Amino acid sequence: MPNTHHQKKKYHKKSALESIEKYAEKKNTTIILIDDLLDPPNTPYIWDHKDKILTISVPRLQKLDEDVLLCLIRKVHSQGGILFNRDKNDVLESFKTYLDKNSNKKILDFFRKKMPESDFEALEMSLFLREQSKKGDDISIYKKEIRDKFGPRGTNISNLCSAGYFEDEFMKLSNELETDEYNAYYELAVGIRARALFVNSEMNVDTIEKAFDGMINKAIQYHIDKFNIHGIGKTNIDNIKKAISNKLKDADSTYSIEKVRHDKNIIEYCVTVNL
Amino acid sequence: MNNKPKLLFTSKSAPLILKAFDKGIDKNGLIIENSTKEPVLTPDNEEININEFGGLKKGSEIFIKDNLYSIMKLAEGKI
């Protein structure tokens, strides 16, 4: 004798799986896998017709038929769709939107063939982060990723980018100087880090003063007559002010220091070195 | 307009994505081919730990890390 209860359950399972496959095949569908149960808990999926989002409860569908889920995953891939971690999807979408806006096209087109490829990649990432930072996003984790990927040189590119050196200085110099001359200057600024000192939160007054002395030595060694000191945030600003005050007490005729910017949250000094 | 489907997974469901492609995770957390036990590589020839698994793209199987560099390359269509 047939088990009607079993037949009923089977029917629902088949129906649910067919619906999932049908919705997944629709154009522009986004499938979202979630770790929780839906409401009601026996529902394996929810279809949002308006936004074409198919939300699937992984534990529920695994219980019904994991093979359907595995087939679905393979099908998205075979159709050329991407499988992506939800935690990073917002960043991916922000990057796509940023690229569509093309807001830094002029800078990127200018520098594309003028710098090593890895520097250019660091610049691309830095320009994106600069835009995100302007919008108020926390970019600290990604600044760290630039350091991890490109080392101190990448961090310096990121800082120089944030401070506007690429459009305000490098672009202009590239147009004015001979290529060899410009490349040498670029390397001093980017590789040797002799053009600007960026103070970060891990630096105290003492380390800022030591870094200052290091910059003076580089200026003398490489014949660079000025460098700038940049700081963002109250603690960095206070520490820079104290360090500069100490350096002015010690100052001889080797250098002079001029404050060139002091907004609420940003400070910048220009140090002129008498070579 | 991009008509291709998109599937977003959670870190918890990442092993399921790997299972669909006959991949596993070794004792160090690296994503490996189940058949050979060899680590899979990104387009930059880097091994991927499950904790930094960003996703998978066709071509035939392109493994993507979840860092900004990989996201940039993906957004630019370079991977």
CSV table of C-alpha atoms in Angstrom, one decimal:
chain,number,residue,atom,x,y,z
A,1,MET,CA,0.0,0.0,0.0
A,2,PRO,CA,1.4,3.4,-0.9
A,3,ASN,CA,2.6,5.7,1.9
A,4,THR,CA,0.6,8.9,1.2
A,5,HIS,CA,2.6,10.9,3.6
A,6,HIS,CA,5.8,9.9,1.9
A,7,GLN,CA,4.3,10.6,-1.5
A,8,LYS,CA,3.3,14.1,-0.4
A,9,LYS,CA,6.8,14.9,1.0
A,10,LYS,CA,8.3,13.6,-2.2
A,11,TYR,CA,6.0,15.7,-4.3
A,12,HIS,CA,7.0,18.9,-2.4
A,13,LYS,CA,10.6,18.1,-2.7
A,14,LYS,CA,10.4,17.6,-6.4
A,15,SER,CA,8.4,20.7,-6.8
A,16,ALA,CA,10.8,22.8,-4.8
A,17,LEU,CA,13.8,21.5,-6.7
A,18,GLU,CA,12.2,22.1,-10.0
A,19,SER,CA,11.3,25.7,-8.9
A,20,ILE,CA,14.9,26.3,-7.8
A,21,GLU,CA,16.2,25.1,-11.1
A,22,LYS,CA,13.7,27.2,-13.0
A,23,TYR,CA,14.4,30.4,-11.1
A,24,ALA,CA,18.2,29.8,-11.3
A,25,GLU,CA,18.0,29.7,-15.1
A,26,LYS,CA,16.4,33.1,-15.4
A,27,LYS,CA,18.5,35.9,-16.9
A,28,ASN,CA,20.4,38.1,-14.4
A,29,THR,CA,19.5,35.9,-11.4
A,30,THR,CA,21.6,36.3,-8.3
A,31,ILE,CA,21.6,33.2,-6.2
A,32,ILE,CA,22.4,33.8,-2.5
A,33,LEU,CA,23.4,30.9,-0.3
A,34,ILE,CA,22.6,31.5,3.4
A,35,ASP,CA,23.6,29.4,6.4
A,36,ASP,CA,20.3,29.8,8.2
A,37,LEU,CA,16.9,28.3,7.9
A,38,LEU,CA,14.2,30.5,6.2
A,39,ASP,CA,10.8,31.2,7.5
A,40,PRO,CA,9.0,28.8,7.6
A,41,PRO,CA,12.0,26.5,8.4
A,42,ASN,CA,11.1,23.8,5.9
A,43,THR,CA,11.3,26.3,3.0
A,44,PRO,CA,14.4,25.6,1.0
A,45,TYR,CA,14.3,28.9,-1.0
A,46,ILE,CA,12.7,32.3,-1.5
A,47,TRP,CA,12.3,33.9,-4.9
A,48,ASP,CA,12.4,37.7,-5.1
A,49,HIS,CA,10.7,38.3,-8.5
A,50,LYS,CA,11.4,42.0,-8.5
A,51,ASP,CA,15.2,41.9,-8.0
A,52,LYS,CA,15.6,38.4,-9.4
A,53,ILE,CA,17.3,37.1,-6.2
A,54,LEU,CA,17.0,33.4,-5.4
A,55,THR,CA,17.9,32.9,-1.7
A,56,ILE,CA,18.7,29.4,-0.8
A,57,SER,CA,18.9,27.9,2.7
A,58,VAL,CA,21.9,25.7,2.4
A,59,PRO,CA,21.1,23.5,5.5
A,60,ARG,CA,17.5,23.0,4.2
A,61,LEU,CA,18.4,22.2,0.6
A,62,GLN,CA,21.3,20.0,1.7
A,63,LYS,CA,18.8,18.0,3.7
A,64,LEU,CA,16.4,17.7,0.7
A,65,ASP,CA,19.0,17.0,-1.9
A,66,GLU,CA,22.6,18.2,-1.8
A,67,ASP,CA,23.2,17.0,-5.4
A,68,VAL,CA,20.8,19.6,-6.6
A,69,LEU,CA,22.8,22.3,-4.8
A,70,LEU,CA,26.0,21.0,-6.2
A,71,CYS,CA,24.5,20.8,-9.7
A,72,LEU,CA,23.3,24.4,-9.3
A,73,ILE,CA,26.8,25.6,-8.3
A,74,ARG,CA,28.3,23.8,-11.3
A,75,LYS,CA,25.6,25.2,-13.6
A,76,VAL,CA,26.3,28.8,-12.7
A,77,HIS,CA,30.0,28.3,-13.3
A,78,SER,CA,29.4,26.5,-16.6
A,79,GLN,CA,27.2,29.4,-17.8
A,80,GLY,CA,30.1,31.8,-17.2
A,81,GLY,CA,28.7,33.2,-14.0
A,82,ILE,CA,30.8,34.0,-11.0
A,83,LEU,CA,30.8,32.3,-7.7
A,84,PHE,CA,31.8,34.8,-5.1
A,85,ASN,CA,32.1,35.3,-1.4
A,86,ARG,CA,29.2,37.4,-0.1
A,87,ASP,CA,31.5,39.1,2.5
A,88,LYS,CA,33.4,40.7,-0.3
A,89,ASN,CA,30.6,41.3,-2.8
A,90,ASP,CA,30.1,44.9,-1.7
A,91,VAL,CA,33.7,45.7,-2.5
A,92,LEU,CA,33.5,44.1,-5.8
A,93,GLU,CA,30.3,46.0,-6.7
A,94,SER,CA,31.9,49.3,-5.4
A,95,PHE,CA,34.9,48.6,-7.6
A,96,LYS,CA,32.7,48.0,-10.7
A,97,THR,CA,30.7,51.2,-10.0
A,98,TYR,CA,34.0,53.1,-9.6
A,99,LEU,CA,35.3,51.8,-12.9
A,100,ASP,CA,32.0,52.6,-14.6
A,101,LYS,CA,32.3,56.2,-13.4
A,102,ASN,CA,35.8,56.4,-14.8
A,103,SER,CA,36.7,59.3,-12.4
A,104,ASN,CA,40.4,58.7,-12.5
A,105,LYS,CA,40.8,57.9,-16.2
A,106,LYS,CA,43.0,60.9,-16.8
A,107,ILE,CA,45.5,59.9,-14.2
A,108,LEU,CA,45.5,56.2,-15.1
A,109,ASP,CA,45.9,56.9,-18.8
A,110,PHE,CA,48.7,59.2,-18.1
A,111,PHE,CA,50.7,56.9,-15.9
A,112,ARG,CA,49.9,53.5,-17.5
A,113,LYS,CA,53.1,53.4,-19.6
A,114,LYS,CA,55.2,55.6,-17.4
A,115,MET,CA,55.7,53.4,-14.4
A,116,PRO,CA,56.5,49.7,-13.6
A,117,GLU,CA,53.4,47.5,-13.8
A,118,SER,CA,53.4,46.7,-10.1
A,119,ASP,CA,53.5,50.4,-9.3
A,120,PHE,CA,50.7,51.0,-11.6
A,121,GLU,CA,48.6,48.3,-10.0
A,122,ALA,CA,49.3,49.8,-6.6
A,123,LEU,CA,48.3,53.2,-8.0
A,124,GLU,CA,45.0,51.8,-9.4
A,125,MET,CA,44.2,50.3,-6.0
A,126,SER,CA,45.2,53.5,-4.2
A,127,LEU,CA,43.0,55.7,-6.4
A,128,PHE,CA,40.0,53.4,-5.7
A,129,LEU,CA,40.7,53.6,-2.0
A,130,ARG,CA,41.1,57.4,-2.2
A,131,GLU,CA,37.6,57.6,-3.6
A,132,GLN,CA,36.2,55.2,-1.0
A,133,SER,CA,37.9,57.2,1.8
A,134,LYS,CA,36.3,60.4,0.5
A,135,LYS,CA,32.9,58.6,0.8
A,136,GLY,CA,33.8,57.9,4.5
A,137,ASP,CA,34.5,54.2,4.1
A,138,ASP,CA,37.1,52.6,6.4
A,139,ILE,CA,39.9,51.6,4.1
A,140,SER,CA,42.5,50.6,6.7
A,141,ILE,CA,42.3,46.9,6.0
A,142,TYR,CA,42.9,47.5,2.3
A,143,LYS,CA,45.8,49.8,2.9
A,144,LYS,CA,47.3,46.9,4.8
A,145,GLU,CA,46.6,44.7,1.7
A,146,ILE,CA,48.6,47.1,-0.5
A,147,ARG,CA,51.5,46.8,2.0
A,148,ASP,CA,51.2,43.0,2.0
A,149,LYS,CA,51.1,42.9,-1.8
A,150,PHE,CA,53.5,45.6,-2.8
A,151,GLY,CA,55.7,46.2,0.3
A,152,PRO,CA,56.8,49.6,1.6
A,153,ARG,CA,57.0,50.9,-2.0
A,154,GLY,CA,53.3,50.2,-2.5
A,155,THR,CA,52.5,51.8,0.8
A,156,ASN,CA,54.4,54.9,-0.3
A,157,ILE,CA,52.5,55.0,-3.6
A,158,SER,CA,49.3,54.8,-1.7
A,159,ASN,CA,50.3,57.7,0.6
A,160,LEU,CA,51.6,59.8,-2.3
A,161,CYS,CA,48.4,59.1,-4.2
A,162,SER,CA,46.2,60.1,-1.2
A,163,ALA,CA,48.2,63.4,-0.8
A,164,GLY,CA,47.8,64.2,-4.5
A,165,TYR,CA,51.4,63.9,-5.6
A,166,PHE,CA,50.6,62.0,-8.8
A,167,GLU,CA,48.4,64.6,-10.4
A,168,ASP,CA,49.9,67.7,-8.6
A,169,GLU,CA,53.6,66.9,-9.0
A,170,PHE,CA,54.5,63.8,-11.0
A,171,MET,CA,52.3,64.5,-13.9
A,172,LYS,CA,53.6,68.1,-14.2
A,173,LEU,CA,57.3,67.0,-13.9
A,174,SER,CA,56.8,64.2,-16.4
A,175,ASN,CA,55.7,66.8,-18.9
A,176,GLU,CA,58.6,69.2,-18.1
A,177,LEU,CA,61.6,66.9,-17.6
A,178,GLU,CA,63.5,64.6,-19.9
A,179,THR,CA,62.4,61.0,-19.5
A,180,ASP,CA,65.6,59.9,-17.7
A,181,GLU,CA,65.5,62.9,-15.4
A,182,TYR,CA,61.9,62.3,-14.5
A,183,ASN,CA,62.4,58.5,-14.0
A,184,ALA,CA,65.3,59.3,-11.6
A,185,TYR,CA,63.1,61.8,-9.7
A,186,TYR,CA,60.2,59.3,-9.6
A,187,GLU,CA,62.5,56.6,-8.2
A,188,LEU,CA,63.7,58.9,-5.5
A,189,ALA,CA,60.2,59.9,-4.5
A,190,VAL,CA,58.7,56.4,-4.8
A,191,GLY,CA,61.5,53.9,-4.2
A,192,ILE,CA,63.8,55.8,-2.0
A,193,ARG,CA,60.9,57.6,-0.3
A,194,ALA,CA,62.9,60.8,-0.2
A,195,ARG,CA,60.1,63.2,-1.3
A,196,ALA,CA,57.6,62.9,1.5
A,197,LEU,CA,57.4,61.5,5.1
A,198,PHE,CA,54.0,60.1,6.0
A,199,VAL,CA,53.5,59.9,9.7
A,200,ASN,CA,51.3,57.0,10.9
A,201,SER,CA,49.7,56.1,14.2
A,202,GLU,CA,52.5,53.7,15.0
A,203,MET,CA,55.0,56.6,15.2
A,204,ASN,CA,55.6,58.6,18.3
A,205,VAL,CA,57.4,61.9,18.7
A,206,ASP,CA,60.8,60.2,19.0
A,207,THR,CA,60.3,58.0,15.9
A,208,ILE,CA,59.1,61.0,13.9
A,209,GLU,CA,62.2,62.9,14.8
A,210,LYS,CA,64.4,59.9,13.8
A,211,ALA,CA,62.5,59.7,10.5
A,212,PHE,CA,63.0,63.4,10.0
A,213,ASP,CA,66.7,63.0,10.4
A,214,GLY,CA,66.6,60.1,8.0
A,215,MET,CA,64.9,62.3,5.4
A,216,ILE,CA,67.5,65.1,5.9
A,217,ASN,CA,70.2,62.5,5.2
A,218,LYS,CA,68.5,61.3,2.1
A,219,ALA,CA,68.1,64.8,0.9
A,220,ILE,CA,71.8,65.4,1.3
A,221,GLN,CA,72.7,62.1,-0.2
A,222,TYR,CA,70.5,62.4,-3.3
A,223,HIS,CA,70.6,66.2,-3.6
A,224,ILE,CA,66.9,66.8,-3.0
A,225,ASP,CA,66.3,70.3,-1.7
A,226,LYS,CA,62.9,69.7,-0.1
A,227,PHE,CA,60.6,67.2,1.4
A,228,ASN,CA,57.2,67.3,2.9
A,229,ILE,CA,55.8,65.8,6.1
A,230,HIS,CA,52.2,64.7,6.2
A,231,GLY,CA,49.9,63.7,9.0
A,232,ILE,CA,46.2,62.9,9.3
A,233,GLY,CA,44.3,62.7,12.6
A,234,LYS,CA,44.7,64.5,15.9
A,235,THR,CA,47.3,62.2,17.5
A,236,ASN,CA,49.5,62.3,14.4
A,237,ILE,CA,49.1,66.1,14.1
A,238,ASP,CA,50.0,66.6,17.8
A,239,ASN,CA,53.1,64.3,17.5
A,240,ILE,CA,54.3,66.0,14.3
A,241,LYS,CA,53.9,69.4,15.9
A,242,LYS,CA,56.0,68.3,18.9
A,243,ALA,CA,58.6,66.7,16.8
A,244,ILE,CA,58.8,69.8,14.5
A,245,SER,CA,59.1,72.0,17.6
A,246,ASN,CA,62.0,69.9,18.9
A,247,LYS,CA,63.7,70.0,15.5
A,248,LEU,CA,63.3,73.7,15.3
A,249,LYS,CA,65.1,74.0,18.6
A,250,ASP,CA,68.0,72.0,17.2
A,251,ALA,CA,67.9,73.6,13.8
A,252,ASP,CA,71.1,74.9,12.4
A,253,SER,CA,71.5,76.2,8.9
A,254,THR,CA,71.0,72.7,7.4
A,255,TYR,CA,67.2,73.2,6.9
A,256,SER,CA,64.2,75.4,7.4
A,257,ILE,CA,60.7,74.3,8.1
A,258,GLU,CA,57.5,75.9,6.9
A,259,LYS,CA,53.9,74.8,7.7
A,260,VAL,CA,52.1,74.7,4.4
A,261,ARG,CA,48.7,73.2,5.5
A,262,HIS,CA,46.9,72.8,8.7
A,263,ASP,CA,43.2,71.9,8.4
A,264,LYS,CA,41.1,70.4,11.1
A,265,ASN,CA,42.4,66.9,10.5
A,266,ILE,CA,45.4,67.3,8.2
A,267,ILE,CA,48.8,68.9,8.7
A,268,GLU,CA,51.6,69.3,6.2
A,269,TYR,CA,55.1,70.9,6.6
A,270,CYS,CA,57.6,71.6,3.9
A,271,VAL,CA,61.3,71.2,4.9
A,272,THR,CA,63.8,73.0,2.7
A,273,VAL,CA,67.3,71.6,2.9
A,274,ASN,CA,70.3,73.8,2.2
A,275,LEU,CA,72.5,71.6,0.1
B,1,MET,CA,24.1,44.2,-19.5
B,2,ASN,CA,25.7,41.1,-18.0
B,3,ASN,CA,23.2,38.3,-18.3
B,4,LYS,CA,25.3,35.7,-16.6
B,5,PRO,CA,24.1,34.3,-13.3
B,6,LYS,CA,25.9,35.1,-10.1
B,7,LEU,CA,26.1,33.0,-7.0
B,8,LEU,CA,27.1,34.4,-3.6
B,9,PHE,CA,28.2,32.1,-0.9
B,10,THR,CA,29.2,32.5,2.7
B,11,SER,CA,32.5,31.5,4.3
B,12,LYS,CA,30.6,28.6,5.9
B,13,SER,CA,29.3,27.3,2.6
B,14,ALA,CA,32.6,27.7,0.8
B,15,PRO,CA,33.5,24.0,1.3
B,16,LEU,CA,30.3,23.2,-0.6
B,17,ILE,CA,31.5,25.3,-3.6
B,18,LEU,CA,34.8,23.3,-3.5
B,19,LYS,CA,33.0,20.0,-3.2
B,20,ALA,CA,31.0,20.8,-6.4
B,21,PHE,CA,34.3,21.0,-8.3
B,22,ASP,CA,35.9,18.0,-6.5
B,23,LYS,CA,38.3,20.2,-4.5
B,24,GLY,CA,39.1,19.8,-0.8
B,25,ILE,CA,41.0,21.4,2.0
B,26,ASP,CA,44.3,20.0,3.3
B,27,LYS,CA,45.5,20.0,6.9
B,28,ASN,CA,47.0,23.4,6.5
B,29,GLY,CA,43.8,24.9,5.1
B,30,LEU,CA,45.0,25.0,1.5
B,31,ILE,CA,42.5,24.3,-1.2
B,32,ILE,CA,43.5,21.2,-3.1
B,33,GLU,CA,42.5,19.0,-6.0
B,34,ASN,CA,40.9,15.9,-4.4
B,35,SER,CA,42.3,13.7,-7.1
B,36,THR,CA,46.0,14.7,-6.8
B,37,LYS,CA,46.0,16.4,-3.4
B,38,GLU,CA,48.0,19.2,-5.2
B,39,PRO,CA,47.1,22.8,-4.2
B,40,VAL,CA,45.1,24.8,-6.7
B,41,LEU,CA,46.6,28.1,-7.8
B,42,THR,CA,45.4,31.6,-8.6
B,43,PRO,CA,46.2,33.2,-11.9
B,44,ASP,CA,49.2,34.7,-10.1
B,45,ASN,CA,50.3,31.1,-9.2
B,46,GLU,CA,49.6,31.6,-5.6
B,47,GLU,CA,48.1,28.8,-3.4
B,48,ILE,CA,44.9,29.7,-1.6
B,49,ASN,CA,43.9,29.1,2.0
B,50,ILE,CA,40.2,28.5,2.6
B,51,ASN,CA,40.2,31.6,4.8
B,52,GLU,CA,41.1,33.8,1.8
B,53,PHE,CA,38.9,32.1,-0.8
B,54,GLY,CA,37.1,34.8,-2.8
B,55,GLY,CA,35.5,32.8,-5.5
B,56,LEU,CA,35.6,30.9,-8.7
B,57,LYS,CA,35.2,31.9,-12.3
B,58,LYS,CA,35.0,30.0,-15.5
B,59,GLY,CA,38.0,29.6,-17.6
B,60,SER,CA,38.1,26.7,-16.9
B,61,GLU,CA,38.4,27.0,-13.1
B,62,ILE,CA,39.9,30.2,-12.1
B,63,PHE,CA,40.3,30.5,-8.3
B,64,ILE,CA,40.2,33.9,-6.9
B,65,LYS,CA,41.4,35.3,-3.5
B,66,ASP,CA,39.3,37.6,-1.5
B,67,ASN,CA,41.8,40.5,-1.4
B,68,LEU,CA,41.5,43.9,-3.0
B,69,TYR,CA,44.1,43.1,-5.7
B,70,SER,CA,42.1,40.1,-6.9
B,71,ILE,CA,38.8,42.0,-6.6
B,72,MET,CA,40.3,44.8,-8.7
B,73,LYS,CA,41.5,42.4,-11.4
B,74,LEU,CA,38.1,40.7,-11.4
B,75,ALA,CA,36.2,44.0,-11.7
B,76,GLU,CA,38.5,45.0,-14.5
B,77,GLY,CA,37.8,41.7,-16.3
B,78,LYS,CA,41.5,40.8,-16.1
B,79,ILE,CA,40.8,37.5,-14.5
